[in-house]
Short mmCIF file of N, CA and C in Angstrom, two decimals:
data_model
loop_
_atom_site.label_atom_id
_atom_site.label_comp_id
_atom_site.label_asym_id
_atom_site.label_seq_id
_atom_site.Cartn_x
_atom_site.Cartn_y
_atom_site.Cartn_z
N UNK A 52 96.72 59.11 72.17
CA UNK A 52 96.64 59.19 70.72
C UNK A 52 96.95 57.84 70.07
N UNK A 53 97.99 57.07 70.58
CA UNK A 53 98.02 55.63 70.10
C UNK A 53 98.27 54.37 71.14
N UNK A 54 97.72 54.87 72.35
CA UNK A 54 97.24 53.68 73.30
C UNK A 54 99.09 53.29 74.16
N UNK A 55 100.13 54.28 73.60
CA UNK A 55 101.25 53.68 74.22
C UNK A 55 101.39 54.25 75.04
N UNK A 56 100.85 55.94 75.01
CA UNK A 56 101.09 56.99 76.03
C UNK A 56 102.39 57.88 75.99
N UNK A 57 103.11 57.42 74.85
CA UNK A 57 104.41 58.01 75.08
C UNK A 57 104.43 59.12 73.50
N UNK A 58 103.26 59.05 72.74
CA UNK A 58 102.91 59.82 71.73
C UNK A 58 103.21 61.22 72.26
N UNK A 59 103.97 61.96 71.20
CA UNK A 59 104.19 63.57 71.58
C UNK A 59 102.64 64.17 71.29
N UNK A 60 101.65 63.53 70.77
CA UNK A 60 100.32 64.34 71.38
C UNK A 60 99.68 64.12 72.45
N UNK A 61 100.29 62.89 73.11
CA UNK A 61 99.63 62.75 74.92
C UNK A 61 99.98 63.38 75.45
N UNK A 62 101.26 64.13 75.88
CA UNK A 62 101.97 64.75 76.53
C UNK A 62 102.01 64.43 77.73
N UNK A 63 102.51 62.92 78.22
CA UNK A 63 102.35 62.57 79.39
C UNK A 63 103.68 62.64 79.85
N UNK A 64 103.56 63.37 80.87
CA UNK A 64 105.16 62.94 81.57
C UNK A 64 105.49 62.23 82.49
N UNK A 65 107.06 62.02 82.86
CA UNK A 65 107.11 61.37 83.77
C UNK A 65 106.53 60.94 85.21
N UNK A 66 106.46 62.71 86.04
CA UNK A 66 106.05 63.16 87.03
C UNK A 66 103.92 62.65 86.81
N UNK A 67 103.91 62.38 85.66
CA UNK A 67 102.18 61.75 85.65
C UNK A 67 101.94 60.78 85.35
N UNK A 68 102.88 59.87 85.52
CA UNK A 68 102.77 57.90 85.23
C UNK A 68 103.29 58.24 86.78
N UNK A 69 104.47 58.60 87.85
CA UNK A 69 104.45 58.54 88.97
C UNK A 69 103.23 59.23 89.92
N UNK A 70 102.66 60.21 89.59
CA UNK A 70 101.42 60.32 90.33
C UNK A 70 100.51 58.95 90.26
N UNK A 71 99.87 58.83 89.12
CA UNK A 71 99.09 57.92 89.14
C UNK A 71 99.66 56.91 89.68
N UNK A 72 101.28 55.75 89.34
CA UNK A 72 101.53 55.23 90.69
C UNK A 72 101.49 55.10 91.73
N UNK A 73 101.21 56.29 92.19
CA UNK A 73 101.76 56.51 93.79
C UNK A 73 100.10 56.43 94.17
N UNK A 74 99.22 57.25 93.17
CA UNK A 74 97.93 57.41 93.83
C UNK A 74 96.80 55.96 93.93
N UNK A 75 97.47 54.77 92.92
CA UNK A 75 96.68 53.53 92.79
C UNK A 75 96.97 52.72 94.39
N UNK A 76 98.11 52.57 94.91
CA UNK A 76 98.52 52.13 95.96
C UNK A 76 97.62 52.08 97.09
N UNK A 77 96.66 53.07 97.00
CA UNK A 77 95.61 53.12 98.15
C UNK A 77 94.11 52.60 97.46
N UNK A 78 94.11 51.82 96.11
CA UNK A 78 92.74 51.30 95.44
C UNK A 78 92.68 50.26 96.09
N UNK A 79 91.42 49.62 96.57
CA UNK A 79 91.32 48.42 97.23
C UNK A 79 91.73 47.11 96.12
N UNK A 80 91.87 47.38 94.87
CA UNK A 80 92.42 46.82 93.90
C UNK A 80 94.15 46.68 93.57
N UNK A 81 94.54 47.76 94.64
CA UNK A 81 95.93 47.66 93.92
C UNK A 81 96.92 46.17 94.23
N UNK A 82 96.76 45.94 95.05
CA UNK A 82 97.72 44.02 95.41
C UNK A 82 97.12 43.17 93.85
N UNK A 83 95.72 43.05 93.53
CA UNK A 83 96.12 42.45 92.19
C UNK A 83 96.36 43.09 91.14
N UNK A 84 96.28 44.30 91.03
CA UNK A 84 97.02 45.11 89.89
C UNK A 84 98.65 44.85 90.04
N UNK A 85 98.96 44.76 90.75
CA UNK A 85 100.50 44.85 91.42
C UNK A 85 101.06 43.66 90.68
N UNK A 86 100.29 42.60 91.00
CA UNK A 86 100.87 41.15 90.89
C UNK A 86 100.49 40.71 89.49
N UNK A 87 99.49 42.10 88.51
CA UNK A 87 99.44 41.33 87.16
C UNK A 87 100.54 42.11 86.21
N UNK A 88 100.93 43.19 86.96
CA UNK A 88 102.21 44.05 86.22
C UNK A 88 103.41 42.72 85.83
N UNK A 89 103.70 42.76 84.85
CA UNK A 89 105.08 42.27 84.40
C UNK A 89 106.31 42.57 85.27
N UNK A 90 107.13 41.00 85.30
CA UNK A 90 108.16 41.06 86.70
C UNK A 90 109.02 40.93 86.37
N UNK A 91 110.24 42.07 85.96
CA UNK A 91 112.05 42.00 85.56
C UNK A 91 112.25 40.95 85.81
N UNK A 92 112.81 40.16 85.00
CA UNK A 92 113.83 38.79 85.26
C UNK A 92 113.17 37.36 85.91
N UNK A 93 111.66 37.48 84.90
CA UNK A 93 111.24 36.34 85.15
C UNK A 93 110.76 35.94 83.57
N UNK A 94 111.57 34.89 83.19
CA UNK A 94 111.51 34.51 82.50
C UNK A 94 110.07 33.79 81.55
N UNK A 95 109.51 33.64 82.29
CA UNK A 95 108.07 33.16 82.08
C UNK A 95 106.98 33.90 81.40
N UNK A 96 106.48 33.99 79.62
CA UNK A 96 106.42 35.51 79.44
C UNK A 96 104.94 35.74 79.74
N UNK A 97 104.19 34.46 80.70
CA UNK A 97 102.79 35.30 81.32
C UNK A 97 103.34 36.37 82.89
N UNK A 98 104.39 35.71 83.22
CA UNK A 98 104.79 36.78 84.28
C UNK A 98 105.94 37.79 84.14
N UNK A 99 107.17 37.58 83.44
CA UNK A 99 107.69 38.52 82.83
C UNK A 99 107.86 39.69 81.75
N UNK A 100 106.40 39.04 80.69
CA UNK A 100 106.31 39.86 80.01
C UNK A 100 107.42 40.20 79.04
N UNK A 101 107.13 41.56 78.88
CA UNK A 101 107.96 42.33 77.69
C UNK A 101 109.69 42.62 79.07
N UNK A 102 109.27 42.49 80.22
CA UNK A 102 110.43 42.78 81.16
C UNK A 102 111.28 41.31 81.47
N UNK A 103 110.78 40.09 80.96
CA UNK A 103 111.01 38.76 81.06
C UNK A 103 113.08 38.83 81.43
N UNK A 104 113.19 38.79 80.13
CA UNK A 104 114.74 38.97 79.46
C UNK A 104 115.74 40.40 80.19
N UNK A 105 115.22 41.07 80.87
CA UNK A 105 115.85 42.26 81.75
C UNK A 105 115.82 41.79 83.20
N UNK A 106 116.80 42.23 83.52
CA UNK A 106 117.48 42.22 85.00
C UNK A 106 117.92 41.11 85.24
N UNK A 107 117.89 40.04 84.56
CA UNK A 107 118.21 38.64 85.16
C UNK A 107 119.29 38.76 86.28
N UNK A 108 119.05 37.99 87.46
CA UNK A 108 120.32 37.71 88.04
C UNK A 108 120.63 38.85 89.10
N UNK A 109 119.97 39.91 88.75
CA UNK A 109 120.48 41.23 89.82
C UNK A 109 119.34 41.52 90.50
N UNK A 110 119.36 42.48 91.66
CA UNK A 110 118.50 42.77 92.44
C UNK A 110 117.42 43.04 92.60
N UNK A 111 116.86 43.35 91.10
CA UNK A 111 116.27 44.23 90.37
C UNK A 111 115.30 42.56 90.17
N UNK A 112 115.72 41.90 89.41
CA UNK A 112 115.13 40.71 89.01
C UNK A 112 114.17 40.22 90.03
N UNK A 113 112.95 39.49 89.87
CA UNK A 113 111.58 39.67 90.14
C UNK A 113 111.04 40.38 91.26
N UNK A 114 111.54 41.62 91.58
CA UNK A 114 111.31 42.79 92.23
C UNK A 114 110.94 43.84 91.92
N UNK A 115 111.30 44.13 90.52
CA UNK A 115 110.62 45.37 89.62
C UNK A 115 109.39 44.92 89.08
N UNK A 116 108.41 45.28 89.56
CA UNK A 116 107.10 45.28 88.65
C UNK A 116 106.62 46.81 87.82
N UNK A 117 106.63 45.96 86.82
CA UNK A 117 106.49 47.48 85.79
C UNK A 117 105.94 47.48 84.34
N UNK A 118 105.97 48.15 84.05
CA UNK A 118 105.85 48.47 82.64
C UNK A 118 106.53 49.10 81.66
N UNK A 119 106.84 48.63 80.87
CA UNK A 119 107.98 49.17 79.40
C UNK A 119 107.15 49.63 78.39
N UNK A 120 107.78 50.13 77.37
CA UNK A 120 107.53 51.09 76.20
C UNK A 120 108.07 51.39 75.21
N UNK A 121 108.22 51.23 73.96
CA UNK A 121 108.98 52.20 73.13
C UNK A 121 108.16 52.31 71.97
N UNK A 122 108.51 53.54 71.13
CA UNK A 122 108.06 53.74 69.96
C UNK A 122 109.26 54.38 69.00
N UNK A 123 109.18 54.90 68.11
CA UNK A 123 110.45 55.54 67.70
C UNK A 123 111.19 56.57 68.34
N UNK A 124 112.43 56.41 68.44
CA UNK A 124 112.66 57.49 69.35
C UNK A 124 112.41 57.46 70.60
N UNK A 125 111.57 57.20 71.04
CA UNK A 125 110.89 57.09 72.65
C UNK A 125 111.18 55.61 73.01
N UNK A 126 111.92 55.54 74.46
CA UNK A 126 111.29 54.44 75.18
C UNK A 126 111.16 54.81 76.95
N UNK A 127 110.28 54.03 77.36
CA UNK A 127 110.09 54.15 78.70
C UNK A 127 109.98 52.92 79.76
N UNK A 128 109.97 53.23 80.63
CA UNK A 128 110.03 52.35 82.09
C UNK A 128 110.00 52.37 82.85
N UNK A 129 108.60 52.04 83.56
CA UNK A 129 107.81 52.78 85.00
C UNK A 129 107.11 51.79 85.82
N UNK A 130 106.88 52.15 87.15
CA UNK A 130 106.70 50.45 87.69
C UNK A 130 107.26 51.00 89.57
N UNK A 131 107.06 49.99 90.23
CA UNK A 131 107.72 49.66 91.70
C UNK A 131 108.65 49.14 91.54
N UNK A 132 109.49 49.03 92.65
CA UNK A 132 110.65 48.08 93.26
C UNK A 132 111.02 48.63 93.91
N UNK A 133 111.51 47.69 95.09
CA UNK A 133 112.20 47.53 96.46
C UNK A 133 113.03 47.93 96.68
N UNK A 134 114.08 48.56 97.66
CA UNK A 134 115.03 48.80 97.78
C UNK A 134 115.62 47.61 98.77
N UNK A 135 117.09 47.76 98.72
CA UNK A 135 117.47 46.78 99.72
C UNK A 135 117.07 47.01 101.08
N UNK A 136 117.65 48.54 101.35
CA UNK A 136 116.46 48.70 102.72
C UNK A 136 115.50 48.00 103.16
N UNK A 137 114.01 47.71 101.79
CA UNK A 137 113.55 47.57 102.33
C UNK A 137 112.04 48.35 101.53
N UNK A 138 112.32 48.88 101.08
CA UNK A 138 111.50 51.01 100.83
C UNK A 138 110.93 50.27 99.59
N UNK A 139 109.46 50.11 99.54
CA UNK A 139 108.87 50.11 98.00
C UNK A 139 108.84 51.92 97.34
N UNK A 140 109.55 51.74 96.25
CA UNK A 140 109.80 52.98 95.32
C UNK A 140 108.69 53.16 94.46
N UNK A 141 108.68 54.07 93.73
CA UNK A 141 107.27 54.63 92.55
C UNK A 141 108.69 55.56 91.61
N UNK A 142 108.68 54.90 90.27
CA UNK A 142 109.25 55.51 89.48
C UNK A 142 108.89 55.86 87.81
N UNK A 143 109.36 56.27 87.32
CA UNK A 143 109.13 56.32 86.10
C UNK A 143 110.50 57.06 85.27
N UNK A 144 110.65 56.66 84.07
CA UNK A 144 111.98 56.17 83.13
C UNK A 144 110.93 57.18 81.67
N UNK A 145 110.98 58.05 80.67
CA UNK A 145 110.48 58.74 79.52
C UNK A 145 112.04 59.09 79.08
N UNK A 146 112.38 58.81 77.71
CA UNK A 146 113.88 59.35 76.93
C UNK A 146 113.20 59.50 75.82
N UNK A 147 113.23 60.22 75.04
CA UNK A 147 113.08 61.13 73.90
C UNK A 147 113.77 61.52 73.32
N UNK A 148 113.94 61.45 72.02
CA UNK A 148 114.58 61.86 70.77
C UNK A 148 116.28 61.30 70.95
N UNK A 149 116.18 59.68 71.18
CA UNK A 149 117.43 59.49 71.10
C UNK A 149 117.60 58.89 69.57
N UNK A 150 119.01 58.84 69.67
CA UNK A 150 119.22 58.01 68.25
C UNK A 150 119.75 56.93 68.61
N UNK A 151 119.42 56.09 67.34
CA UNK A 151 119.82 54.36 67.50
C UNK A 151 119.01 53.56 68.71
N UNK A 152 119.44 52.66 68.74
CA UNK A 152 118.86 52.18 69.77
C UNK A 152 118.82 52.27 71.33
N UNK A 153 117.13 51.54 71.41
CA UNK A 153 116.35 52.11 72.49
C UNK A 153 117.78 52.05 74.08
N UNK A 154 117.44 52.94 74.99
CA UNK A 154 118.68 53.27 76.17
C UNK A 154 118.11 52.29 76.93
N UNK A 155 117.64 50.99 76.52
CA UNK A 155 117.03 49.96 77.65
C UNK A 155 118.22 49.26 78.99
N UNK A 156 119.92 49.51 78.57
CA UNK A 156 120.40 49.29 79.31
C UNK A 156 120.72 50.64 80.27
N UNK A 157 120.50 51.66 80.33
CA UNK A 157 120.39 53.14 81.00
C UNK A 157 119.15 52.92 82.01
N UNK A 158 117.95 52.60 80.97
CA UNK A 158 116.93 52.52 82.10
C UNK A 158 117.33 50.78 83.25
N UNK A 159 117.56 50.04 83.10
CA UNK A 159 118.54 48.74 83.41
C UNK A 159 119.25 49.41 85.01
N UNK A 160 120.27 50.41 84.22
CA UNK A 160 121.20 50.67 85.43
C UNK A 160 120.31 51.20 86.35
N UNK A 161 119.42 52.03 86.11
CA UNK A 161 118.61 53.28 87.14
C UNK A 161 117.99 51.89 87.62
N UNK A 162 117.28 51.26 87.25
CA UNK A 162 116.01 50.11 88.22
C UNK A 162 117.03 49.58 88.76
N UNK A 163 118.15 49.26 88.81
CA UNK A 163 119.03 48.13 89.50
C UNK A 163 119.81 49.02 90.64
N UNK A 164 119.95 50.23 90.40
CA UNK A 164 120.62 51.32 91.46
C UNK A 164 119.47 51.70 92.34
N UNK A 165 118.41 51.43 92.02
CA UNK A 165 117.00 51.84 93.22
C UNK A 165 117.30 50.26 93.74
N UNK A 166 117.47 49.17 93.20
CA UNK A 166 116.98 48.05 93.94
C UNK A 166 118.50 48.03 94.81
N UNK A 167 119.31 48.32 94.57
CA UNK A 167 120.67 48.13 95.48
C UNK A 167 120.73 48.92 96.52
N UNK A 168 120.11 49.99 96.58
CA UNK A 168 120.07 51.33 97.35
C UNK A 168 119.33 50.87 98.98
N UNK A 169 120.43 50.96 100.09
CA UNK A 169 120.34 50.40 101.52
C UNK A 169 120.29 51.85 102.03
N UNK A 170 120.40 52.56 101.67
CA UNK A 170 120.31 53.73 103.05
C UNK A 170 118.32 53.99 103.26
N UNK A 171 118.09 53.79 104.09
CA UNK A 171 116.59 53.55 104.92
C UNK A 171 115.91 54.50 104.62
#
């Protein structure tokens, strides 16, 4: 309805930004889709993007490739990253009807607790 996807008339949920993740991985396209996604904690804003200024410094930092979101009320954050293991992850981040400002350090902790996460 307005190209962000997070409109309460798309009705997209979480569990359907992670399908479609999980299902691009096998496009003979996906390595440069991968590498044009925006990269946590790279400062550079043709490669960091809107994620430039997040994660700096932690594990998470140019390991999350993803995509961000917000509109009123809504923000989101969906994308890959690594685990320490080892384990490329498929996630996705949708919060709704919060007040004040966007939970960008909530979604922060969750991408940085997948990238710290060693059990195999």
């Amino acid at each position: 309805a307005d190209g962000s996807g997070l409109s309460t008339a798309d009705l997209v949920a979480p569990d359907d930004i992670t399908a479609l993740l999980v299902a691009v991985q096998s496009e003979p396209w996906f390595e440069s889709w991968y590498a044009a996604l925006p990269i946590a904690g790279v400062p550079d804003h043709l490669v960091g993007g809107t994620l430039g200024d997040r994660l700096q410094g932690t594990a998470a930092a140019a390991n999350l490739h993803g995509k961000s979101g917000s509109l009123t009320a809504t923000s989101a954050l969906s994308g890959y990253l690594t685990t320490a293991a080892g384990q490329r992850l498929v996630f996705s981040l949708v919060e709704n009807g919060f007040i004040g400002s966007p939970p960008k350090s909530t979604e922060d902790l969750f991408a940085l607790t997948l990238a710290e996460f060693t059990d195999p």
